[in-house]
Coordinates of C-alpha atoms in Angstrom, one line a residue:
Chain A
X1 CA -60.6 32.4 -73.8
X2 CA -61.3 31.7 -70.2
X3 CA -59.9 32.5 -66.8
X4 CA -60.2 30.0 -63.9
X5 CA -58.3 29.7 -60.6
X6 CA -58.3 27.1 -57.9
X7 CA -56.6 27.9 -54.5
X8 CA -55.7 25.6 -51.7
X9 CA -55.6 27.2 -48.3
X10 CA -55.2 25.8 -44.8
X11 CA -59.0 26.2 -44.4
X12 CA -60.2 24.7 -47.7
X13 CA -60.4 25.1 -51.4
X14 CA -61.6 28.1 -53.3
X15 CA -62.6 28.1 -57.0
X16 CA -63.5 31.0 -59.3
X17 CA -64.2 30.9 -63.0
X18 CA -65.5 33.3 -65.7
X19 CA -68.3 32.4 -68.1
X20 CA -67.3 33.8 -71.5
X21 CA -66.7 31.6 -74.4
X22 CA -65.8 32.9 -77.9
X23 CA -65.1 32.0 -81.4
X24 CA -63.7 35.4 -82.5
X25 CA -64.7 38.6 -80.8
X26 CA -67.9 38.8 -82.7
X27 CA -69.2 35.4 -81.5
X28 CA -69.4 35.3 -77.8
X29 CA -71.6 33.3 -75.4
X30 CA -72.0 32.6 -71.7
X31 CA -71.3 29.1 -70.5
X32 CA -70.7 27.8 -67.0
X33 CA -67.1 26.5 -66.6
X34 CA -67.5 25.2 -63.0
X35 CA -68.9 21.8 -62.5
X36 CA -69.6 20.0 -59.3
X37 CA -70.3 16.5 -58.1
X38 CA -71.2 15.9 -54.5
X39 CA -72.3 13.0 -52.3
X40 CA -73.1 14.8 -49.0
X41 CA -70.9 13.5 -46.2
X42 CA -68.8 11.4 -48.6
X43 CA -67.2 13.7 -51.2
X44 CA -67.2 17.0 -53.1
X45 CA -65.4 17.3 -56.4
X46 CA -65.2 20.6 -58.4
X47 CA -64.0 20.8 -62.0
X48 CA -63.0 24.0 -63.8
X49 CA -62.5 23.9 -67.5
X50 CA -60.7 26.0 -70.2
X51 CA -60.1 25.4 -73.9
X52 CA -62.2 24.0 -76.7
X53 CA -65.8 24.2 -75.6
X54 CA -66.9 21.1 -77.5
X55 CA -64.1 19.2 -75.8
X56 CA -64.9 20.5 -72.3
X57 CA -68.6 19.9 -72.6
X58 CA -68.0 16.4 -73.9
X59 CA -65.7 15.6 -71.0
X60 CA -68.2 16.9 -68.4
X61 CA -71.1 15.1 -70.1
X62 CA -69.2 11.8 -70.1
X63 CA -68.2 12.2 -66.5
X64 CA -71.8 13.2 -65.7
X65 CA -73.4 10.3 -67.5
X66 CA -71.2 8.0 -65.6
X67 CA -72.4 9.5 -62.3
X68 CA -76.0 9.3 -63.3
X69 CA -76.6 5.9 -65.0
X70 CA -76.3 3.3 -62.2
X71 CA -75.2 0.5 -64.5
X72 CA -72.4 2.5 -65.9
X73 CA -71.2 3.9 -62.6
X74 CA -67.7 2.3 -62.9
X75 CA -65.6 4.3 -63.2
X76 CA -67.6 7.2 -61.7
X77 CA -66.8 10.6 -60.2
X78 CA -69.0 9.6 -57.3
X79 CA -67.2 6.3 -56.8
X80 CA -63.5 6.8 -57.4
X81 CA -61.7 5.6 -54.3
X82 CA -59.4 8.7 -54.2
X83 CA -58.9 12.2 -55.6
X84 CA -55.9 10.8 -57.5
X85 CA -58.2 8.3 -59.2
X86 CA -60.7 11.1 -59.9
X87 CA -57.9 13.1 -61.6
X88 CA -57.0 10.0 -63.7
X89 CA -60.6 9.6 -64.7
X90 CA -60.8 13.2 -65.9
X91 CA -57.4 12.8 -67.7
X92 CA -58.5 9.6 -69.4
X93 CA -61.8 11.1 -70.5
X94 CA -60.0 14.2 -71.9
X95 CA -57.6 12.0 -73.9
X96 CA -60.6 9.9 -75.2
X97 CA -62.6 13.0 -76.3
X98 CA -59.6 14.7 -78.0
X99 CA -58.7 11.4 -79.8
X100 CA -62.2 11.1 -81.1
X101 CA -62.4 14.8 -82.2
X102 CA -59.1 15.1 -84.1
X103 CA -59.2 13.8 -87.6
X104 CA -56.8 10.9 -88.3
X105 CA -53.3 12.1 -88.7
X106 CA -54.0 15.7 -87.9
X107 CA -52.9 17.7 -84.9
X108 CA -55.2 17.7 -81.9
X109 CA -54.1 21.1 -80.7
X110 CA -57.3 22.9 -81.7
X111 CA -59.4 20.5 -79.6
X112 CA -57.2 21.0 -76.5
X113 CA -58.6 21.7 -73.1
X114 CA -57.2 21.9 -69.6
X115 CA -58.9 21.4 -66.2
X116 CA -58.5 22.2 -62.5
X117 CA -59.9 19.5 -60.3
X118 CA -60.2 19.9 -56.5
X119 CA -62.1 18.3 -53.7
X120 CA -62.1 15.9 -50.8
X121 CA -63.2 12.3 -50.3
X122 CA -64.0 11.1 -46.8
X123 CA -60.9 9.6 -45.0
X124 CA -58.5 11.5 -47.1
X125 CA -57.0 15.0 -47.4
X126 CA -58.4 17.7 -49.8
X127 CA -56.4 17.8 -53.0
X128 CA -56.1 20.1 -56.0
X129 CA -54.9 19.0 -59.5
X130 CA -54.2 20.6 -62.8
X131 CA -55.0 18.3 -65.8
X132 CA -53.4 18.9 -69.1
X133 CA -54.9 18.2 -72.6
X134 CA -52.6 15.2 -72.8
X135 CA -54.5 13.7 -69.9
X136 CA -51.6 13.8 -67.4
X137 CA -51.7 16.0 -64.3
X138 CA -49.9 17.8 -61.5
X139 CA -50.9 18.6 -57.9
X140 CA -50.4 21.8 -55.9
X141 CA -47.6 22.0 -53.4
X142 CA -46.7 24.2 -50.5
X143 CA -44.5 26.3 -52.9
X144 CA -47.3 26.7 -55.5
X145 CA -50.6 26.4 -53.7
X146 CA -52.8 27.5 -56.7
X147 CA -53.5 26.8 -60.3
X148 CA -54.7 29.0 -63.1
X149 CA -56.0 28.0 -66.5
X150 CA -56.9 30.1 -69.6
X151 CA -55.8 33.7 -69.7
X152 CA -53.5 33.4 -66.7
X153 CA -50.9 36.3 -67.2
X154 CA -52.7 39.5 -66.3
X155 CA -54.0 38.1 -63.0
X156 CA -50.9 36.3 -61.9
X157 CA -48.7 39.0 -60.3
X158 CA -51.2 39.8 -57.6
X159 CA -51.7 36.1 -56.8
X160 CA -47.9 35.5 -56.6
X161 CA -47.4 38.5 -54.3
X162 CA -50.4 38.5 -52.0
X163 CA -51.7 34.9 -51.7
X164 CA -50.9 33.2 -48.4
X165 CA -52.3 29.8 -47.5
X166 CA -53.2 31.1 -44.0
X167 CA -55.8 33.5 -45.6
X168 CA -59.4 33.2 -44.5
X169 CA -61.7 32.0 -47.3
X170 CA -63.4 35.5 -47.3
X171 CA -60.0 37.1 -47.9
X172 CA -59.2 34.7 -50.8
X173 CA -62.4 35.9 -52.5
X174 CA -61.1 39.5 -52.4
X175 CA -57.8 38.3 -53.8
X176 CA -59.5 36.4 -56.6
X177 CA -61.7 39.3 -57.5
X178 CA -58.7 41.6 -57.8
X179 CA -57.0 39.0 -60.0
X180 CA -60.1 38.5 -62.1
X181 CA -60.7 42.3 -62.4
X182 CA -57.3 42.9 -63.8
X183 CA -57.9 40.1 -66.4
X184 CA -61.4 41.3 -67.3
X185 CA -60.0 44.8 -67.9
X186 CA -57.3 43.5 -70.2
X187 CA -58.8 40.6 -72.2
X188 CA -62.3 40.9 -73.8
X189 CA -62.5 37.1 -74.1
X190 CA -62.7 36.8 -70.3
X191 CA -66.2 38.0 -69.2
X192 CA -68.7 38.4 -66.4
X193 CA -70.6 36.8 -64.6
X194 CA -68.1 34.9 -62.4
X195 CA -68.8 31.7 -60.5
X196 CA -67.5 31.3 -57.0
X197 CA -67.3 28.2 -54.8
X198 CA -65.8 27.5 -51.3
X199 CA -65.2 24.1 -49.9
X200 CA -64.2 24.0 -46.2
X201 CA -61.9 21.1 -45.2
X202 CA -63.6 18.0 -43.7
X203 CA -67.2 19.2 -44.4
X204 CA -67.9 17.0 -47.4
X205 CA -70.4 19.4 -48.8
X206 CA -70.2 22.6 -50.8
X207 CA -69.7 25.4 -48.3
X208 CA -70.8 28.4 -50.4
X209 CA -71.7 29.0 -54.0
X210 CA -72.4 32.3 -55.8
X211 CA -72.7 33.7 -59.2
X212 CA -71.2 37.2 -59.3
X213 CA -73.0 39.4 -61.8
X214 CA -71.7 42.7 -63.3
X215 CA -73.9 44.8 -60.9
X216 CA -72.6 42.9 -57.8
X217 CA -71.9 45.6 -55.2
X218 CA -68.9 43.8 -53.7
X219 CA -67.3 43.3 -57.2
X220 CA -67.8 47.1 -57.9
X221 CA -66.4 48.0 -54.5
X222 CA -63.3 45.9 -55.2
X223 CA -62.9 47.0 -58.8
X224 CA -63.1 50.7 -57.9
X225 CA -61.3 50.4 -54.6
X226 CA -58.4 48.5 -56.1
X227 CA -57.7 51.2 -58.7
X228 CA -57.6 53.8 -55.9
X229 CA -55.6 51.5 -53.6
X230 CA -53.1 50.8 -56.3
X231 CA -52.6 54.5 -57.0
X232 CA -52.1 55.2 -53.3
X233 CA -49.6 52.3 -53.1
X234 CA -47.8 53.6 -56.1
X235 CA -47.6 57.1 -54.7
X236 CA -46.2 55.7 -51.4
X237 CA -43.0 54.6 -53.3
X238 CA -40.1 57.0 -53.7
X239 CA -39.7 58.7 -57.2
X240 CA -36.6 58.0 -59.2
X241 CA -33.8 60.6 -58.8
X242 CA -31.3 61.2 -61.6
Chain B
X1 CA -38.8 36.9 -75.2
X2 CA -38.4 40.6 -74.4
X3 CA -40.2 43.4 -72.7
X4 CA -40.0 47.0 -73.9
X5 CA -42.2 50.0 -73.2
X6 CA -42.3 53.5 -74.7
X7 CA -44.4 56.2 -73.0
X8 CA -45.4 59.6 -74.2
X9 CA -46.0 62.2 -71.5
X10 CA -46.6 65.9 -71.6
X11 CA -43.0 66.4 -70.7
X12 CA -41.3 64.0 -73.1
X13 CA -40.8 60.4 -74.1
X14 CA -39.6 57.6 -71.8
X15 CA -38.2 54.3 -72.9
X16 CA -37.3 51.1 -71.0
X17 CA -36.2 47.7 -72.3
X18 CA -34.8 44.5 -70.9
X19 CA -31.7 42.8 -72.3
X20 CA -32.4 39.1 -72.3
X21 CA -32.6 37.0 -75.5
X22 CA -33.2 33.3 -75.5
X23 CA -33.5 30.3 -77.8
X24 CA -35.0 28.0 -75.1
X25 CA -34.5 28.5 -71.4
X26 CA -31.1 26.8 -71.6
X27 CA -29.7 29.2 -74.1
X28 CA -29.9 32.8 -72.9
X29 CA -27.8 35.9 -73.7
X30 CA -27.7 39.6 -73.0
X31 CA -28.3 42.0 -75.9
X32 CA -29.1 45.6 -75.9
X33 CA -32.6 46.2 -77.4
X34 CA -32.5 50.0 -77.2
X35 CA -30.9 51.9 -80.1
X36 CA -30.5 55.5 -80.5
X37 CA -29.6 58.0 -83.3
X38 CA -29.1 61.6 -82.5
X39 CA -27.9 64.7 -84.3
X40 CA -27.7 67.2 -81.4
X41 CA -30.0 70.2 -81.8
X42 CA -31.7 68.5 -84.8
X43 CA -33.1 65.2 -83.8
X44 CA -33.2 62.2 -81.4
X45 CA -34.6 58.9 -82.5
X46 CA -34.9 55.9 -80.2
X47 CA -35.8 52.4 -81.4
X48 CA -36.8 49.4 -79.1
X49 CA -36.9 46.0 -80.6
X50 CA -38.6 42.6 -79.9
X51 CA -38.7 39.4 -81.7
X52 CA -36.2 37.4 -83.8
X53 CA -32.7 38.6 -82.8
X54 CA -31.3 38.0 -86.3
X55 CA -34.0 40.1 -87.8
X56 CA -33.8 43.0 -85.2
X57 CA -30.0 43.1 -85.5
X58 CA -30.2 43.1 -89.3
X59 CA -32.7 46.0 -89.2
X60 CA -30.6 48.0 -86.8
X61 CA -27.4 47.3 -88.8
X62 CA -29.0 48.4 -92.0
X63 CA -30.4 51.5 -90.4
X64 CA -27.0 52.2 -88.9
X65 CA -25.0 51.7 -92.1
X66 CA -27.3 54.1 -93.8
X67 CA -26.6 56.7 -91.0
X68 CA -22.8 56.1 -91.3
X69 CA -21.9 55.8 -94.9
X70 CA -22.2 59.3 -96.3
X71 CA -22.8 58.2 -99.9
X72 CA -25.7 55.9 -98.9
X73 CA -27.3 58.3 -96.5
X74 CA -30.5 58.5 -98.4
X75 CA -32.8 57.3 -96.9
X76 CA -31.2 57.7 -93.5
X77 CA -32.4 57.9 -89.9
X78 CA -30.5 61.1 -89.6
X79 CA -32.0 62.7 -92.7
X80 CA -35.7 61.7 -92.8
X81 CA -37.7 64.8 -93.0
X82 CA -40.2 63.7 -90.3
X83 CA -40.8 61.1 -87.6
X84 CA -43.5 59.6 -89.9
X85 CA -40.8 59.1 -92.6
X86 CA -38.5 57.5 -90.1
X87 CA -41.2 55.0 -89.1
X88 CA -41.7 54.2 -92.8
X89 CA -38.0 53.7 -93.2
X90 CA -37.9 51.2 -90.2
X91 CA -41.0 49.5 -91.5
X92 CA -39.6 49.1 -95.0
X93 CA -36.3 47.8 -93.6
X94 CA -38.2 45.2 -91.5
X95 CA -40.1 44.0 -94.5
X96 CA -36.9 43.8 -96.5
X97 CA -35.1 41.8 -93.9
X98 CA -37.9 39.4 -93.2
X99 CA -38.5 38.8 -97.0
X100 CA -34.8 38.0 -97.4
X101 CA -34.8 35.6 -94.3
X102 CA -37.9 33.5 -95.1
X103 CA -37.3 30.7 -97.5
X104 CA -39.4 31.0 -100.6
X105 CA -43.0 30.0 -100.1
X106 CA -42.6 29.4 -96.4
X107 CA -44.2 31.4 -93.6
X108 CA -42.1 34.3 -92.3
X109 CA -43.6 34.1 -88.8
X110 CA -40.5 32.8 -87.2
X111 CA -38.5 35.8 -88.4
X112 CA -41.0 38.3 -87.1
X113 CA -40.0 41.3 -85.1
X114 CA -41.7 44.4 -83.8
X115 CA -40.4 47.8 -82.8
X116 CA -41.2 51.0 -80.9
X117 CA -39.8 54.1 -82.5
X118 CA -40.0 57.5 -80.7
X119 CA -38.3 60.8 -81.0
X120 CA -38.5 64.3 -82.2
X121 CA -37.1 66.2 -85.2
X122 CA -36.7 70.0 -85.0
X123 CA -39.7 72.0 -86.1
X124 CA -42.1 69.1 -85.3
X125 CA -43.8 67.5 -82.3
X126 CA -42.4 64.4 -80.5
X127 CA -44.0 61.2 -81.8
X128 CA -44.1 57.6 -80.8
X129 CA -44.9 54.7 -83.1
X130 CA -45.4 50.9 -82.9
X131 CA -44.1 49.1 -86.0
X132 CA -45.4 45.6 -86.9
X133 CA -43.5 42.8 -88.5
X134 CA -45.5 43.5 -91.6
X135 CA -43.8 46.9 -91.8
X136 CA -47.0 49.0 -91.2
X137 CA -47.3 51.0 -88.0
X138 CA -49.6 52.9 -85.6
X139 CA -49.0 56.0 -83.4
X140 CA -49.9 56.6 -79.8
X141 CA -53.0 58.7 -79.1
X142 CA -54.4 60.5 -76.0
X143 CA -56.4 57.4 -75.2
X144 CA -53.5 55.0 -75.4
X145 CA -50.3 57.0 -74.7
X146 CA -48.0 54.1 -74.5
X147 CA -46.8 51.0 -76.4
X148 CA -45.5 47.7 -75.1
X149 CA -43.8 44.9 -77.2
X150 CA -42.7 41.4 -76.2
X151 CA -44.1 39.9 -73.0
X152 CA -46.7 42.6 -72.5
X153 CA -49.3 41.0 -70.3
X154 CA -47.9 40.8 -66.8
X155 CA -46.9 44.4 -66.7
X156 CA -49.9 45.9 -68.4
X157 CA -52.5 46.2 -65.6
X158 CA -50.4 48.7 -63.6
X159 CA -49.7 50.8 -66.7
X160 CA -53.4 50.9 -67.5
X161 CA -54.4 51.8 -64.0
X162 CA -51.6 54.2 -63.0
X163 CA -50.2 55.9 -66.0
X164 CA -51.1 59.5 -66.5
X165 CA -49.6 61.7 -69.2
X166 CA -49.1 64.6 -66.7
X167 CA -46.6 62.4 -64.7
X168 CA -43.1 63.8 -64.2
X169 CA -40.4 61.8 -66.0
X170 CA -39.1 60.6 -62.6
X171 CA -42.5 59.2 -61.7
X172 CA -42.8 57.4 -65.0
X173 CA -39.5 55.6 -64.2
X174 CA -41.1 54.3 -61.0
X175 CA -44.1 53.2 -62.9
X176 CA -42.0 51.4 -65.5
X177 CA -39.9 49.6 -62.8
X178 CA -43.1 48.3 -61.2
X179 CA -44.3 47.1 -64.6
X180 CA -40.9 45.5 -65.4
X181 CA -40.6 44.0 -61.9
X182 CA -43.9 42.2 -62.3
X183 CA -42.8 40.8 -65.7
X184 CA -39.3 39.8 -64.5
X185 CA -40.9 37.9 -61.6
X186 CA -43.3 36.0 -64.0
X187 CA -41.3 35.3 -67.2
X188 CA -37.8 34.0 -67.1
X189 CA -37.2 35.1 -70.7
X190 CA -37.3 38.7 -69.6
X191 CA -34.2 39.6 -67.7
X192 CA -32.0 42.3 -66.1
X193 CA -30.2 44.6 -66.7
X194 CA -32.7 47.2 -68.0
X195 CA -32.0 50.1 -70.2
X196 CA -33.7 53.5 -69.4
X197 CA -33.8 56.6 -71.6
X198 CA -35.6 59.9 -71.2
X199 CA -36.1 62.4 -73.9
X200 CA -37.5 65.8 -72.8
X201 CA -39.6 67.7 -75.3
X202 CA -37.8 70.3 -77.5
X203 CA -34.3 69.5 -76.3
X204 CA -33.2 67.6 -79.4
X205 CA -30.7 65.6 -77.3
X206 CA -30.9 62.5 -75.0
X207 CA -31.9 63.8 -71.6
X208 CA -30.8 60.9 -69.5
X209 CA -29.6 57.4 -70.1
X210 CA -28.9 54.6 -67.6
X211 CA -28.3 50.9 -67.4
X212 CA -30.1 49.5 -64.4
X213 CA -28.3 46.4 -63.0
X214 CA -29.6 43.7 -60.6
X215 CA -27.9 45.4 -57.7
X216 CA -29.3 48.9 -58.4
X217 CA -30.5 50.3 -55.0
X218 CA -33.5 52.0 -56.5
X219 CA -34.7 48.9 -58.4
X220 CA -34.4 46.9 -55.1
X221 CA -36.3 49.6 -53.2
X222 CA -39.1 49.5 -55.8
X223 CA -39.2 45.8 -56.0
X224 CA -39.4 45.2 -52.3
X225 CA -41.5 48.3 -51.6
X226 CA -44.0 47.4 -54.2
X227 CA -44.7 43.9 -52.7
X228 CA -45.3 45.6 -49.3
X229 CA -47.3 48.4 -50.8
X230 CA -49.5 45.9 -52.7
X231 CA -50.1 43.9 -49.6
X232 CA -51.1 47.1 -47.7
X233 CA -53.4 48.1 -50.6
X234 CA -54.9 44.7 -50.6
X235 CA -55.6 44.8 -46.9
X236 CA -57.2 48.2 -47.2
X237 CA -60.1 46.7 -49.2
X238 CA -63.0 45.1 -47.4
X239 CA -63.2 41.3 -47.1
X240 CA -66.0 39.4 -48.8
X241 CA -69.0 38.6 -46.6
X242 CA -71.2 35.6 -47.2

């Protein structure tokens, strides 16, 4: 499994992803699920991936090759005229990879993968998309200003209750770590380290990037502090009376 | 879907279940998922059910008929010599119903159902079991003193972090309502009203039973209070620093 979140705030975009991949609980590995393309002062694109690892790696490799080989740069993540076109490019690449992987006449479900794509291209607004295994996609709205992929359930209640698009980027990291910590404690197939990335609106370069390891002091502070804060919050509510 | 929880504390057993059943989001109904057998001063048995409604109803009806028709009382929920035998009886009945439902040679997955069975029989300790669709079962332990069935993920983190077997029964109701509220907010297929039941150790009768409707003042107080308490808890943690 996997857990990845992309948030859109008034200040920018925030991405977090875990790094565990598994084929059964006895076969786990660490792979980066956050991929980034940037052309400083022109664009930043960040892609988070969940699902079949062969599919997600193939999609990223194809997108990457297209950004690297000058002759084959069209279509390219570094040249799409808009974020919408970049989302279409990812969607088309996913469909192509899944079609090639699935044996003729068989279900492609096992090869499925989903993606969160966010970023900004000069002259346009920052945008955040969720791309389905079928290659189609949706965009965040004011009502739902975040996307999750992978093991989304354990970490969702805190996002729904506490996320606010006016949050500072530093506060969103705290929120994401609480959400990831609940997920890490409940599903073994989501694992440390975590990758974190901020993009601040209209900067057209990655604002901040960090790999958060198991011994990260801030992660420990949040994980332990949240258990205590939750207990205090719980005690503050009135008990049931018969 | 469904959400049901059974907790074992030092003081007794606490059960809560939702009442929504659905076959698609456009076909929902309300059914009680909490069933109870008691023989005052001898035994109390409580059964929570999740899964295929035809299967769970058939299981409860069969168990019920056996408790009602004197000639067919063996085996019966009111006569099993131990909680372990009662769990076996439920497990055997589940297997029987699923075997009869599934067409020959086809998978029985669609007819699956799982159950939480708890109670106490005079002369023995209170016990709490989780019964699988295959008919086998497990019992709570000191390490895991609760069971969930149905849509378990959204409401699990708070149970894992805040449940303590020393809690008073009144406090466990608060905990269960927080867990159910998170689930109700996230999955439409779990719905109000909720059924609540306490059993206090060594009383051999139902201690307290209540149906909690959408307009219940305590439910509202917990639901609104928890959102605020969570936000306060979240604000009490330090922000991330770059």
